[in-house]
XYZ file of C-alpha atoms in Angstrom:
114
model
C -5.228 46.589 -46.348
C -5.011 43.985 -43.565
C -6.606 40.590 -43.388
C -10.062 40.412 -41.842
C -10.414 37.718 -39.171
C -13.670 38.716 -37.486
C -15.810 36.207 -39.446
C -13.514 33.318 -38.518
C -13.296 34.510 -34.923
C -17.092 34.770 -34.620
C -17.591 31.295 -36.050
C -15.325 29.642 -33.471
C -16.445 31.724 -30.484
C -19.147 29.236 -29.336
C -16.589 26.439 -29.475
C -14.085 28.398 -27.394
C -16.730 29.291 -24.805
C -18.020 25.708 -24.611
C -14.594 24.092 -24.471
C -14.328 24.376 -20.681
C -17.739 22.767 -20.269
C -16.562 19.692 -22.166
C -13.839 19.099 -19.598
C -16.611 17.846 -17.342
C -17.863 15.066 -19.624
C -18.178 11.976 -17.466
C -16.593 9.659 -20.020
C -14.720 9.665 -23.312
C -17.870 8.347 -25.014
C -19.880 11.271 -23.569
C -17.299 13.744 -24.822
C -17.345 12.134 -28.273
C -21.148 12.289 -28.392
C -21.079 15.961 -27.402
C -18.585 16.671 -30.168
C -20.722 14.912 -32.786
C -23.881 16.803 -31.806
C -21.978 20.087 -31.657
C -20.594 19.440 -35.155
C -24.067 18.720 -36.534
C -25.479 21.908 -35.014
C -22.642 24.152 -36.187
C -22.768 22.662 -39.697
C -26.527 23.300 -39.793
C -25.921 26.935 -38.824
C -23.298 27.345 -41.549
C -25.787 25.957 -44.078
C -28.495 28.435 -42.979
C -30.670 25.886 -41.215
C -32.575 26.158 -37.943
C -30.485 23.873 -35.696
C -33.389 22.561 -33.589
C -35.623 21.837 -36.595
C -32.765 20.218 -38.525
C -31.715 18.020 -35.595
C -35.340 17.003 -35.027
C -35.714 16.212 -38.739
C -32.646 13.979 -38.966
C -33.441 12.151 -35.716
C -36.980 11.432 -36.950
C -35.951 10.574 -40.530
C -32.783 8.542 -40.056
C -34.447 5.361 -38.725
C -36.587 5.194 -41.888
C -33.775 6.069 -44.294
C -31.630 3.409 -45.945
C -27.903 3.917 -45.219
C -27.160 4.452 -48.913
C -29.583 7.429 -48.831
C -28.076 9.171 -45.775
C -26.676 11.816 -48.134
C -30.245 13.186 -48.408
C -30.083 14.108 -44.707
C -26.935 16.208 -45.025
C -27.453 19.920 -44.334
C -26.653 20.979 -47.897
C -29.071 18.466 -49.467
C -31.830 19.869 -51.690
C -34.202 17.416 -49.939
C -34.106 19.200 -46.566
C -37.663 20.404 -45.823
C -38.437 24.115 -45.764
C -39.317 24.043 -42.064
C -35.616 23.456 -41.369
C -34.402 26.394 -43.459
C -34.036 29.980 -42.349
C -36.508 32.362 -43.983
C -33.851 34.215 -46.001
C -32.673 30.977 -47.607
C -36.156 29.737 -48.466
C -37.026 33.073 -50.100
C -33.969 32.961 -52.354
C -34.202 29.264 -53.264
C -37.973 28.715 -53.469
C -37.770 28.134 -57.227
C -34.867 25.682 -57.002
C -36.950 22.699 -55.903
C -40.474 21.379 -56.322
C -41.429 22.113 -52.730
C -42.762 25.613 -52.144
C -41.779 27.116 -48.821
C -44.897 28.470 -47.149
C -43.703 30.157 -43.961
C -47.207 30.494 -42.529
C -47.674 26.733 -42.624
C -44.194 26.260 -41.121
C -45.283 28.326 -38.147
C -48.523 26.374 -37.799
C -50.671 29.266 -39.019
C -53.162 29.519 -41.810
C -55.332 32.308 -43.223
C -58.395 31.353 -41.184
C -56.523 31.932 -37.913
C -55.520 35.514 -38.766
């Protein structure tokens, strides 16, 4: 039985496709910033988070978070709000923390609107 590489190949495909685009960064600082944001987004995906919601959450939360508490903003932290998590993850981990994941409220819906 041979080794299976398709998972690894799929995970790096966006990087390979985007690599040519990064050649056109106007400065080394711009390229570094692109790399940092790309790393945050890919790490969020690997931790079953919604990249946009997670990025929005950390950008809104970081200014009000003491540096010694930055670990609470990491994608694998138990303190990440449910709105940042993919539905499959919130269903399987709803009992692991005090916060209940109500997907209707995440979507901005409630029973009176249905």
